[in-house]
Coordinates of C-alpha atoms in Angstrom, one line a residue:
M1 CA 18.1 -11.2 48.5
S2 CA 14.6 -10.2 49.5
V3 CA 12.6 -9.9 52.7
R4 CA 9.5 -11.8 53.3
A5 CA 6.3 -9.8 53.6
R6 CA 4.2 -10.1 56.8
L7 CA 1.9 -13.1 57.2
E8 CA -1.5 -12.5 55.8
V9 CA -4.7 -14.5 56.5
A10 CA -6.7 -15.9 53.6
E11 CA -10.2 -16.8 54.9
N12 CA -10.6 -18.9 51.8
S13 CA -7.7 -20.9 50.4
N14 CA -9.0 -20.1 46.9
E15 CA -7.6 -16.6 47.5
L16 CA -4.0 -17.6 47.6
R17 CA -1.9 -14.6 46.4
F18 CA 1.4 -15.3 44.7
G19 CA 4.2 -12.7 44.4
P20 CA 6.1 -12.1 41.2
R21 CA 8.8 -14.7 42.1
G22 CA 6.2 -17.1 43.3
E23 CA 6.6 -16.0 47.0
L24 CA 3.6 -16.9 49.1
R25 CA 2.9 -16.9 52.8
E26 CA -0.7 -17.2 54.0
T27 CA -2.8 -18.9 56.6
F28 CA -6.1 -20.6 56.0
G29 CA -8.8 -22.2 58.2
T30 CA -7.9 -22.3 61.9
S31 CA -4.3 -23.5 61.8
G32 CA -3.3 -24.1 58.2
R33 CA -0.4 -22.3 56.6
V34 CA 1.2 -22.3 53.1
H35 CA 4.7 -20.9 52.4
L36 CA 6.6 -20.6 49.2
D37 CA 10.0 -18.9 49.2
R38 CA 9.9 -18.7 45.4
W39 CA 8.8 -20.9 42.5
L40 CA 10.1 -24.3 43.4
P41 CA 9.1 -27.7 41.8
F42 CA 8.5 -29.4 45.2
L43 CA 6.2 -29.0 48.2
V44 CA 6.5 -30.4 51.6
L45 CA 3.2 -31.5 53.2
H46 CA 2.4 -32.2 56.8
R47 CA -0.8 -32.9 58.7
S48 CA -0.6 -33.0 62.5
E49 CA -3.0 -33.3 65.4
D50 CA -0.3 -32.2 67.8
P51 CA 1.7 -29.4 66.1
D52 CA 3.6 -28.3 69.2
D53 CA 5.4 -31.6 69.6
S54 CA 5.5 -32.7 66.0
I55 CA 9.0 -33.4 64.5
G56 CA 7.3 -33.6 61.1
R57 CA 5.9 -30.1 61.4
R58 CA 9.3 -28.8 62.6
V59 CA 10.9 -30.2 59.4
A60 CA 8.2 -29.0 57.1
T61 CA 8.2 -25.4 58.4
N62 CA 11.9 -25.1 58.0
S63 CA 11.7 -26.0 54.3
P64 CA 11.4 -23.4 51.5
A65 CA 8.1 -24.7 50.3
Y66 CA 5.4 -26.2 52.6
L67 CA 1.8 -26.7 53.3
I68 CA 0.8 -27.6 56.9
W69 CA -2.5 -28.1 58.5
S70 CA -4.5 -29.9 61.3
P71 CA -7.4 -32.4 60.7
D72 CA -9.9 -29.6 61.3
D73 CA -8.6 -27.9 58.2
D74 CA -8.7 -30.8 55.8
V75 CA -11.2 -29.2 53.4
E76 CA -9.3 -26.0 53.2
A77 CA -6.0 -27.8 52.9
R78 CA -7.4 -29.9 50.0
S79 CA -8.5 -26.7 48.2
A80 CA -5.1 -25.0 48.9
L81 CA -3.2 -28.0 47.6
D82 CA -5.2 -28.2 44.4
I83 CA -4.5 -24.6 43.7
L84 CA -0.8 -24.9 44.6
V85 CA -0.2 -28.0 42.5
A86 CA -2.0 -26.5 39.5
R87 CA -0.1 -23.3 39.7
L88 CA 3.3 -25.0 40.3
R89 CA 2.8 -27.3 37.3
A90 CA 1.7 -24.4 35.1
E91 CA 4.9 -22.5 36.1
L92 CA 7.4 -25.3 36.3
G93 CA 6.1 -28.5 34.9
P94 CA 6.6 -31.7 36.9
I95 CA 6.6 -31.3 40.7
L96 CA 7.5 -33.5 43.6
L97 CA 5.2 -33.8 46.7
I98 CA 7.0 -34.7 49.9
H99 CA 4.7 -36.0 52.6
V100 CA 6.3 -35.8 56.1
E101 CA 4.6 -37.9 58.8
D102 CA 5.1 -38.5 62.4
A103 CA 5.4 -42.3 62.9
P104 CA 3.1 -43.8 65.5
T105 CA 4.9 -44.2 68.8
E106 CA 4.4 -45.7 72.2
P107 CA 5.2 -43.5 75.2
A108 CA 8.6 -44.6 76.7
K109 CA 8.9 -45.3 80.4
E110 CA 10.8 -42.5 82.2
D111 CA 13.1 -45.0 83.8
S112 CA 13.7 -47.1 80.7
P113 CA 17.4 -47.9 80.1
Q114 CA 16.7 -48.2 76.3
L115 CA 16.6 -45.3 73.8
P116 CA 14.3 -45.7 70.8
D117 CA 16.0 -46.3 67.5
L118 CA 16.3 -43.7 64.8
E119 CA 14.3 -45.6 62.2
I120 CA 13.0 -43.8 59.1
Q121 CA 10.7 -45.3 56.6
V122 CA 10.4 -44.0 53.0
R123 CA 7.9 -44.7 50.3
A124 CA 7.6 -43.2 46.8
S125 CA 5.4 -43.2 43.7
G126 CA 6.4 -42.3 40.2
T127 CA 9.7 -43.2 38.5
K128 CA 11.3 -39.9 39.4
G129 CA 9.8 -40.0 42.9
R130 CA 11.4 -43.3 43.6
A131 CA 14.8 -42.0 42.4
A132 CA 14.3 -39.0 44.7
A133 CA 13.6 -41.5 47.5
E134 CA 17.0 -43.2 46.9
A135 CA 18.7 -39.8 47.1
F136 CA 16.9 -39.1 50.4
A137 CA 17.8 -42.4 51.8
K138 CA 21.5 -42.0 50.9
S139 CA 21.6 -38.7 52.7
A140 CA 19.5 -39.8 55.7
R141 CA 21.8 -42.8 56.3
T142 CA 24.6 -40.4 57.2
I143 CA 22.5 -38.9 60.0
C144 CA 23.8 -39.5 63.5
V145 CA 22.0 -37.6 66.3
D146 CA 22.4 -38.1 70.0
L147 CA 24.8 -41.0 69.3
R148 CA 22.1 -42.7 67.3
S149 CA 22.6 -43.5 63.6
A150 CA 19.7 -43.5 61.2
E151 CA 18.3 -46.7 59.8
V152 CA 16.5 -46.0 56.6
T153 CA 14.1 -48.5 55.0
L154 CA 12.7 -48.1 51.5
K155 CA 9.2 -49.5 51.5
P156 CA 7.4 -50.8 48.4
P157 CA 5.7 -48.1 46.3
A158 CA 2.4 -46.9 47.6
A159 CA -0.3 -44.4 46.8
A160 CA 0.4 -40.9 48.1
P161 CA -1.4 -40.0 51.3
V162 CA -3.0 -37.1 49.4
A163 CA -3.8 -37.8 45.8
V164 CA -3.2 -35.0 43.3
G165 CA -3.8 -36.6 40.0
D166 CA -2.5 -39.4 37.9
G167 CA 1.2 -39.9 37.3
A168 CA 2.3 -37.5 40.2
D169 CA 5.6 -38.1 41.7
S170 CA 5.6 -38.2 45.5
L171 CA 7.8 -39.1 48.4
S172 CA 6.4 -40.1 51.8
V173 CA 8.7 -40.1 54.9
S174 CA 7.7 -41.5 58.2
L175 CA 9.8 -40.0 61.0
P176 CA 10.4 -41.6 64.4
Q177 CA 9.4 -39.5 67.4
I178 CA 12.6 -40.0 69.4
H179 CA 12.5 -36.4 70.4
L180 CA 9.5 -36.9 72.7
M181 CA 10.1 -36.9 76.5
P182 CA 8.3 -39.7 78.4
G183 CA 6.4 -37.2 80.6
G184 CA 5.4 -34.9 77.8
G185 CA 7.2 -32.2 75.8
V186 CA 10.3 -32.6 73.7
Y187 CA 14.1 -32.8 74.1
P188 CA 15.0 -29.4 72.6
Q189 CA 18.5 -30.0 71.4
L190 CA 17.7 -33.4 70.0
T191 CA 14.6 -31.9 68.2
H192 CA 16.8 -29.2 66.7
D193 CA 19.6 -31.5 65.5
L194 CA 17.2 -34.1 64.1
A195 CA 15.2 -31.6 62.2
A196 CA 18.3 -29.9 60.7
A197 CA 19.6 -33.2 59.5
L198 CA 16.3 -34.3 58.0
I199 CA 15.9 -31.0 56.1
D200 CA 19.2 -31.6 54.4
A201 CA 18.0 -35.0 53.3
L202 CA 14.8 -33.6 51.9
L203 CA 16.6 -31.0 49.9
C204 CA 18.9 -33.7 48.6
A205 CA 15.8 -35.5 47.3
A206 CA 14.4 -32.4 45.8
A207 CA 17.7 -31.6 44.1
D208 CA 17.8 -35.1 42.6
F209 CA 14.2 -34.7 41.3
I210 CA 15.1 -31.3 39.7
G211 CA 18.1 -32.9 38.1
Q212 CA 15.9 -35.5 36.5
T213 CA 13.3 -33.0 35.2
S214 CA 15.2 -29.8 34.4
A215 CA 17.9 -28.7 32.1
D216 CA 19.1 -26.4 34.8
P217 CA 19.8 -28.5 37.9
P218 CA 20.8 -26.7 41.2
P219 CA 24.5 -26.3 41.7
H220 CA 24.1 -27.7 45.2
F221 CA 21.2 -29.0 47.2
R222 CA 21.7 -26.2 49.7
S223 CA 21.0 -23.6 47.0
L224 CA 17.4 -24.8 47.2
G225 CA 17.1 -23.3 50.7
R226 CA 15.3 -20.1 51.5
S227 CA 16.4 -17.0 49.6
A228 CA 14.5 -14.5 51.8
F229 CA 14.6 -13.7 55.5
L230 CA 11.4 -14.0 57.4
A231 CA 10.4 -10.9 59.3
A232 CA 10.9 -13.0 62.5
A233 CA 14.6 -13.5 61.6
L234 CA 15.2 -9.8 60.9
H235 CA 13.4 -8.9 64.1
A236 CA 15.5 -11.3 66.2
D237 CA 18.7 -10.1 64.5
K238 CA 17.9 -6.5 65.2
K239 CA 17.2 -7.2 68.9
L240 CA 20.5 -9.0 69.2
D241 CA 22.3 -6.1 67.5
T242 CA 20.6 -3.6 69.8
I243 CA 21.9 -5.5 72.9
A244 CA 25.4 -6.1 71.4
G245 CA 25.6 -2.4 70.4
S246 CA 24.5 -1.1 73.8
F247 CA 28.0 -1.6 75.2
D248 CA 31.6 -1.4 73.9
F249 CA 33.2 -4.6 75.1
L250 CA 36.8 -3.8 74.4
L251 CA 36.7 -0.3 75.8
S252 CA 34.9 -1.6 78.9
I253 CA 37.6 -4.2 79.7
S254 CA 40.6 -2.0 78.7
P255 CA 42.4 0.2 81.3
I256 CA 42.5 3.9 80.7
N257 CA 45.7 4.7 82.6
V258 CA 48.2 2.3 81.0
A259 CA 51.0 4.9 80.3
E260 CA 50.8 6.2 83.9
A261 CA 50.7 2.7 85.4
M262 CA 53.7 1.6 83.3
A263 CA 55.8 4.6 84.4
R264 CA 55.0 3.9 88.1
F265 CA 55.6 0.2 87.7
L266 CA 59.0 0.6 86.1
D267 CA 60.0 3.4 88.5
E268 CA 59.3 1.0 91.4
G269 CA 61.5 -1.7 89.9
G270 CA 58.7 -3.9 88.5
E271 CA 58.0 -5.6 91.8
R272 CA 54.4 -4.7 92.4
T273 CA 51.3 -5.5 90.3
P274 CA 50.2 -2.1 88.7
D275 CA 46.9 -0.5 89.6
F276 CA 44.8 -0.1 86.5
R277 CA 41.7 2.1 86.2
Y278 CA 38.7 1.3 84.1
R279 CA 35.7 3.2 82.7
P280 CA 32.5 2.7 84.7
L281 CA 30.1 0.2 83.0
T282 CA 27.4 2.0 81.0
V283 CA 25.0 -1.0 81.2
D284 CA 23.7 -3.5 83.8
P285 CA 24.9 -7.0 82.5
D286 CA 22.1 -8.8 84.4
T287 CA 19.4 -6.6 82.8
L288 CA 20.8 -7.1 79.4
K289 CA 20.9 -10.9 79.9
R290 CA 17.2 -10.9 80.7
D291 CA 16.5 -8.9 77.5
L292 CA 18.9 -11.3 75.6
Y293 CA 17.0 -14.4 76.5
A294 CA 13.6 -12.8 76.0
I295 CA 14.4 -12.8 72.3
D296 CA 12.3 -15.7 70.7
L297 CA 14.5 -17.6 68.2
S298 CA 12.0 -20.5 67.8
H299 CA 10.0 -19.1 64.9
L300 CA 12.7 -18.3 62.4
E301 CA 11.8 -21.3 60.1
D302 CA 15.4 -21.5 59.0
M303 CA 17.6 -23.9 61.0
L304 CA 20.9 -22.4 59.8
L305 CA 19.9 -18.8 60.8
E306 CA 18.5 -20.1 64.1
R307 CA 21.9 -21.8 64.8
L308 CA 23.9 -18.6 63.9
L309 CA 21.7 -16.4 66.1
C310 CA 21.7 -18.9 69.0
E311 CA 25.5 -19.0 68.9
K312 CA 25.7 -15.3 68.8
R313 CA 23.4 -15.0 71.8
R314 CA 25.5 -17.4 73.8
E315 CA 28.6 -15.3 72.9
I316 CA 26.9 -12.1 74.0
D317 CA 25.9 -13.8 77.2
T318 CA 29.6 -14.8 77.9
R319 CA 30.7 -11.2 77.2
L320 CA 28.2 -9.9 79.6
T321 CA 29.4 -12.4 82.2
M322 CA 32.9 -11.0 81.6
L323 CA 31.7 -7.4 82.2
A324 CA 29.8 -8.5 85.3
T325 CA 33.0 -10.2 86.7
R326 CA 35.5 -7.5 85.6
N327 CA 38.4 -7.2 88.0
T328 CA 37.2 -10.2 90.0
S329 CA 38.5 -13.8 90.2
G330 CA 35.6 -14.8 87.9
F331 CA 36.8 -12.8 84.9
R332 CA 39.7 -15.1 84.0
P333 CA 37.7 -18.3 83.7
A334 CA 34.9 -16.4 81.8
S335 CA 37.6 -15.1 79.4
M336 CA 38.9 -18.7 78.9
L337 CA 35.3 -19.8 78.1
L338 CA 35.2 -17.3 75.3
Y339 CA 38.7 -17.6 73.9
G340 CA 39.9 -21.0 75.1
T341 CA 43.3 -21.9 76.4
V342 CA 46.6 -22.2 74.5
P343 CA 46.8 -25.5 72.5
P344 CA 50.1 -27.4 73.1
R345 CA 51.0 -27.2 69.4
L346 CA 50.6 -23.4 69.3
L347 CA 52.6 -23.0 72.5
E348 CA 55.4 -25.1 70.9
Q349 CA 55.3 -23.0 67.8
A350 CA 55.4 -19.8 69.8
R351 CA 58.4 -21.0 71.8
A352 CA 60.2 -22.0 68.6
I353 CA 59.7 -18.4 67.3
L354 CA 61.1 -16.9 70.5
E355 CA 64.1 -19.2 70.4
N356 CA 65.0 -18.9 66.8
V357 CA 63.9 -15.5 65.6
S358 CA 66.0 -12.5 66.6
P359 CA 64.4 -9.1 67.0
G360 CA 66.2 -7.7 64.0
P361 CA 67.7 -4.2 63.5
K362 CA 66.3 -1.2 65.3
P363 CA 63.7 0.8 63.3
D364 CA 65.1 3.7 61.3
G365 CA 62.4 6.1 62.4
F366 CA 58.9 6.3 63.8
H367 CA 55.5 7.9 63.0
D368 CA 53.6 9.5 65.8
A369 CA 49.8 9.3 66.5
G370 CA 49.1 12.3 64.2
A371 CA 50.9 10.7 61.2
I372 CA 49.2 7.3 61.8
A373 CA 45.8 9.0 61.9
A374 CA 46.5 11.0 58.7
A375 CA 47.6 7.8 56.8
A376 CA 44.5 5.9 58.2
N377 CA 42.2 8.7 57.0
A378 CA 43.8 8.7 53.6
L379 CA 43.1 4.9 53.3
V380 CA 39.6 5.3 54.6
D381 CA 39.0 8.0 52.0
R382 CA 40.2 5.6 49.3
Y383 CA 37.6 3.0 50.3
R384 CA 34.9 5.6 50.6
S385 CA 35.6 6.7 47.1
V386 CA 34.6 3.1 46.0
D387 CA 31.4 3.2 48.1
H388 CA 30.1 6.0 50.4
R389 CA 29.0 3.4 52.9
F390 CA 32.6 3.0 54.2
E391 CA 31.8 5.5 57.0
A392 CA 34.8 4.8 59.3
R393 CA 36.0 7.3 61.9
V394 CA 39.6 7.7 63.0
E395 CA 40.1 9.1 66.5
V396 CA 43.2 10.0 68.5
R397 CA 42.4 9.5 72.2
D398 CA 44.1 9.8 75.6
D399 CA 42.1 6.9 77.1
V400 CA 43.3 3.9 75.0
F401 CA 46.5 2.0 74.7
G402 CA 47.9 1.3 71.2
L403 CA 45.3 1.0 68.5
L404 CA 41.8 -0.3 68.9
V405 CA 39.0 -0.9 66.3
S406 CA 35.5 -1.0 67.6
N407 CA 32.1 -0.4 66.0
G408 CA 33.4 1.2 62.8
R409 CA 36.0 3.4 64.7
L410 CA 39.8 3.3 64.7
M411 CA 41.0 4.6 68.0
I412 CA 44.7 5.6 68.3
A413 CA 46.3 6.3 71.6
S414 CA 47.7 9.8 71.7
N415 CA 51.1 8.5 72.7
S416 CA 51.3 5.8 70.0
S417 CA 54.2 5.5 67.6
V418 CA 54.9 2.9 64.9
A419 CA 58.1 2.2 63.0
R420 CA 58.0 3.7 59.5
K421 CA 58.5 0.2 58.0
R422 CA 55.4 -1.0 59.9
L423 CA 52.9 1.7 59.0
D424 CA 51.6 0.0 55.8
A425 CA 51.2 -3.3 57.7
L426 CA 49.4 -1.6 60.6
L427 CA 46.9 0.0 58.3
A428 CA 46.4 -3.2 56.3
H429 CA 45.5 -4.9 59.6
E430 CA 43.3 -2.3 61.2
V431 CA 41.7 -0.6 58.2
S432 CA 41.8 -3.1 55.3
V433 CA 40.7 -6.0 57.5
H434 CA 38.9 -4.9 60.7
L435 CA 37.1 -1.8 59.4
L436 CA 36.6 -3.4 55.9
T437 CA 34.9 -6.5 57.2
Y438 CA 32.8 -4.4 59.5
F439 CA 31.4 -2.3 56.6
N440 CA 31.1 -5.3 54.3
G441 CA 29.1 -7.0 57.0
A442 CA 26.9 -3.9 57.3
T443 CA 25.8 -4.3 53.7
Q444 CA 24.6 -7.8 54.2
G445 CA 21.0 -8.6 55.3
L446 CA 21.7 -9.5 58.9
T447 CA 23.6 -7.3 61.3
I448 CA 25.5 -10.2 62.9
F449 CA 27.8 -10.1 59.9
R450 CA 28.8 -6.6 60.9
T451 CA 29.1 -7.2 64.7
G452 CA 30.5 -10.7 64.1
L453 CA 29.4 -14.2 64.1
A454 CA 30.2 -16.2 67.3
N455 CA 33.9 -16.8 67.8
Y456 CA 34.8 -14.5 64.8
E457 CA 37.8 -12.9 66.5
G458 CA 40.3 -15.7 65.9
L459 CA 39.9 -15.5 62.1
Q460 CA 39.7 -11.7 62.2
E461 CA 43.0 -11.3 64.0
G462 CA 44.5 -14.1 61.8
L463 CA 43.4 -12.2 58.7
G464 CA 44.9 -9.0 60.2
V465 CA 48.3 -10.6 60.7
F466 CA 48.0 -12.3 57.3
S467 CA 47.6 -8.8 55.8
E468 CA 50.8 -7.7 57.5
W469 CA 52.6 -10.6 56.0
A470 CA 51.1 -10.1 52.6
V471 CA 52.3 -6.5 52.4
G472 CA 55.8 -7.4 53.6
G473 CA 55.4 -5.9 57.0
L474 CA 55.5 -8.9 59.3
T475 CA 58.9 -8.1 60.8
P476 CA 60.8 -10.4 63.1
A477 CA 60.1 -8.1 66.0
R478 CA 56.4 -8.3 65.3
L479 CA 56.4 -12.1 65.0
R480 CA 58.2 -12.3 68.3
L481 CA 55.6 -10.1 69.9
L482 CA 52.8 -12.3 68.7
A483 CA 54.6 -15.4 70.0
A484 CA 55.2 -13.6 73.4
R485 CA 51.5 -13.0 73.7
V486 CA 50.9 -16.7 73.3
V487 CA 53.3 -17.7 76.1
A488 CA 52.0 -14.8 78.3
V489 CA 48.4 -16.0 77.9
D490 CA 49.5 -19.6 78.6
A491 CA 51.2 -18.5 81.8
M492 CA 48.3 -16.3 82.9
T493 CA 45.7 -19.1 82.4
D494 CA 48.1 -21.5 84.3
G495 CA 47.9 -19.2 87.3
A496 CA 51.0 -16.9 86.9
E497 CA 50.7 -13.4 88.2
F498 CA 51.5 -10.1 86.4
V499 CA 55.0 -9.7 87.8
D500 CA 55.9 -13.3 87.1
V501 CA 55.0 -13.0 83.4
F502 CA 56.7 -9.6 83.1
R503 CA 59.9 -11.2 84.4
M504 CA 59.5 -14.2 82.0
L505 CA 59.3 -11.8 79.0
R506 CA 62.3 -9.8 80.2
D507 CA 64.3 -13.1 80.3
L508 CA 63.2 -13.8 76.8
G509 CA 64.8 -10.6 75.6
F510 CA 62.0 -8.1 75.6
R511 CA 62.7 -4.5 76.6
A512 CA 60.9 -3.4 79.8
E513 CA 58.4 -1.2 78.0
G514 CA 57.5 -3.9 75.5
A515 CA 57.2 -6.6 78.1
F516 CA 54.9 -4.3 80.2
G517 CA 52.7 -3.6 77.1
I518 CA 52.2 -7.3 76.4
V519 CA 51.5 -8.2 80.0
A520 CA 49.1 -5.3 80.5
R521 CA 47.0 -6.5 77.6
V522 CA 47.0 -10.1 78.9
F523 CA 46.1 -9.2 82.5
R524 CA 43.5 -6.5 81.7
S525 CA 40.3 -6.8 83.8
G526 CA 41.6 -9.8 85.6
G527 CA 43.1 -11.9 82.9
L528 CA 42.1 -11.9 79.2
A529 CA 42.9 -14.9 77.1
K530 CA 42.3 -13.2 73.8
D531 CA 45.9 -12.4 72.8
A532 CA 46.8 -16.0 71.9
I533 CA 44.4 -15.9 68.9
Y534 CA 46.6 -13.6 66.8
L535 CA 49.3 -16.2 66.1
K536 CA 46.8 -19.0 66.1
G537 CA 44.6 -17.3 63.6
F538 CA 47.5 -16.3 61.4
L539 CA 48.8 -19.8 61.1
E540 CA 45.3 -21.1 60.4
V541 CA 44.7 -18.6 57.6
I542 CA 48.2 -19.4 56.2
D543 CA 47.3 -23.1 56.2
R544 CA 43.9 -22.5 54.5
V545 CA 45.3 -20.3 51.8
A546 CA 48.2 -22.7 51.2
L547 CA 45.7 -25.4 50.5
G548 CA 44.0 -23.3 47.9
A549 CA 41.1 -21.9 49.9
P550 CA 39.7 -18.7 48.3
L551 CA 40.1 -15.4 50.2
T552 CA 36.8 -13.9 49.1
P553 CA 34.5 -15.4 51.8
F554 CA 36.8 -13.9 54.5
W555 CA 35.9 -10.4 53.4
L556 CA 32.1 -10.8 53.5
G557 CA 31.8 -9.8 57.1
K558 CA 33.1 -10.9 60.5
I559 CA 33.0 -14.6 60.4
S560 CA 34.8 -17.5 62.1
S561 CA 36.5 -20.4 60.4
E562 CA 33.8 -22.8 61.5
H563 CA 31.3 -20.7 59.6
I564 CA 32.9 -21.0 56.2
A565 CA 30.4 -23.7 55.1
A566 CA 27.4 -21.7 56.5
V567 CA 28.6 -18.6 54.5
E568 CA 28.9 -20.7 51.4
E569 CA 25.4 -22.0 51.9
L570 CA 24.0 -18.5 52.4
L571 CA 25.8 -17.4 49.2
Q572 CA 24.2 -20.3 47.3
R573 CA 20.8 -19.3 48.6
G574 CA 21.3 -15.6 47.7
L575 CA 21.0 -14.5 51.3
L576 CA 24.6 -13.1 51.2
H577 CA 26.2 -11.2 48.4
E578 CA 29.8 -10.6 47.3
P579 CA 31.7 -8.1 49.4
A580 CA 31.3 -4.4 48.5
F581 CA 34.9 -3.8 49.4
E582 CA 38.0 -5.8 48.9
P583 CA 41.4 -5.1 50.6
E584 CA 43.3 -2.7 48.4
F585 CA 46.5 -4.5 49.0
L586 CA 45.3 -7.6 47.2
S587 CA 45.7 -5.7 43.9
R588 CA 49.5 -5.1 44.5
D589 CA 51.9 -7.2 42.4
D590 CA 54.2 -8.0 45.4
V591 CA 51.2 -9.2 47.4
K592 CA 50.0 -11.4 44.6
N593 CA 53.5 -12.9 44.3
R594 CA 53.6 -13.7 48.0
I595 CA 50.2 -15.3 48.0
H596 CA 51.1 -17.3 44.8
G597 CA 54.2 -18.6 46.5
L598 CA 52.2 -19.5 49.6
R599 CA 49.8 -21.5 47.5
G600 CA 52.8 -23.4 46.3
G601 CA 53.4 -24.7 49.8
I602 CA 55.1 -23.1 52.8
S603 CA 56.3 -24.6 56.0
F604 CA 56.3 -23.2 59.5
D605 CA 60.1 -23.1 59.4
R606 CA 59.8 -20.4 56.8
F607 CA 58.6 -18.0 59.4
L608 CA 61.6 -18.7 61.6
N609 CA 63.8 -17.1 58.9
L610 CA 62.1 -13.8 58.2
E611 CA 64.2 -11.2 56.5

């Protein structure tokens, strides 16, 4: 992975300066620009009189190799193109020129009940260019944007809009301007979605061309995407990270007096909602929101990164809303926006666990907070011996409840205890999943893989519980606790109050202290819907692994299940690398055997009969 150097201005396009990998990013004339991510045997060309509203320009500038200009820069563009074509041919041999044009359009009436069709016209020259056009058309015909499916027409061969010599292969694509608003400007979401789909189609055409002309075709069309981050992407990522790191979300929404509140609640007969106390907020959520939306994500020139950063910004926005509404009636719905509600199937599975799984025998002994911390530090040292960048801290604290991982720290409540049989599973979850993915993410090029892509927590907690199962520490009592969290969240989001849910869990066989701990988590700050994701995420991970999905992408950083395809693309493009750390438990023979058995097929009923 590399980082793109800053934009430089070439007053004369004869002075194009190529890097050692072919990387090039320069301006020429008054508005022309050339960009090469690396040596690539294709070049996207676009000439526009209205660059601000042009869909063609948006597509071109998000490709890994392009030349864009306005009519005022025709002479300089001609010179730049000749240099580029000559150099690319010298380095790579045959090349494909892809001309992207904005189709002529008539302004639509603002009150028109008709939407313009998504009609794309394609022309090609050269035998290989025509084959590439077929590949483009095949991909483009799958495009459906704003409930409109693409209609792609292959037109008869024609001369390229810009001639570059005899026998050149070229592809010309005329794009409909359905993104334009009748009164001027563009529909932003439609523009984004259309451009992203069209870039995929162009890369399919380029991959087909390379397959015809090279003995080393790309493994996937997405591997042709950019292999370096622009400075704009790194800058935006850093700003998002600064805002996300300016507050500790979990500490901010977690009470500091749980042990005291539980003692008083139980002494009073469990009839009155406990009074929880919280740390004062260290930030002003409204100020941070202004800073958040001052970050410009419109110049990243990478549709995938733009989507990932936009999603992360919306998630940070929701978290800030939760902070702003902490301990008010607005917190619960904000929490549901972030974590969702309990799906009926998950609720059914949770109830089946509670009905069919008995708690099992009492533990034969416990480890206190000091012993937990010592074992955690030993495991941290083991990872640090592999790579010094595993800089985790283990803290025993009086102001947390249970165990909490945040920003590279494992915080252990001073009154914590864990059954001896559960210690290994606990450390697998907290250290070998949560801390490990944090530090793996920190080694990647973007900090969002350390702090977490949007909606990462479901998969994170699912992996945590999976690790407990893998090491043989997912006890019946632990499984029942996860199921109880699901039914508690469902009751809370359905309007039940603290005491109601506490009584429900007591009726399900939970001891008073255990029931209080579950309900305190679910009702913190006014009602937190997070705790349903543990069982949900676990079952999702189990299903994926049972179907043969590899585990490696899960360890690259903090990602969500819907980002698996994005991670695979970034790996193909060289923007992500293999994880620096892998969970130590994966090397154990008993873990390998369990996972092997899982890949052979497993049913949900298996978890209703845990040993």
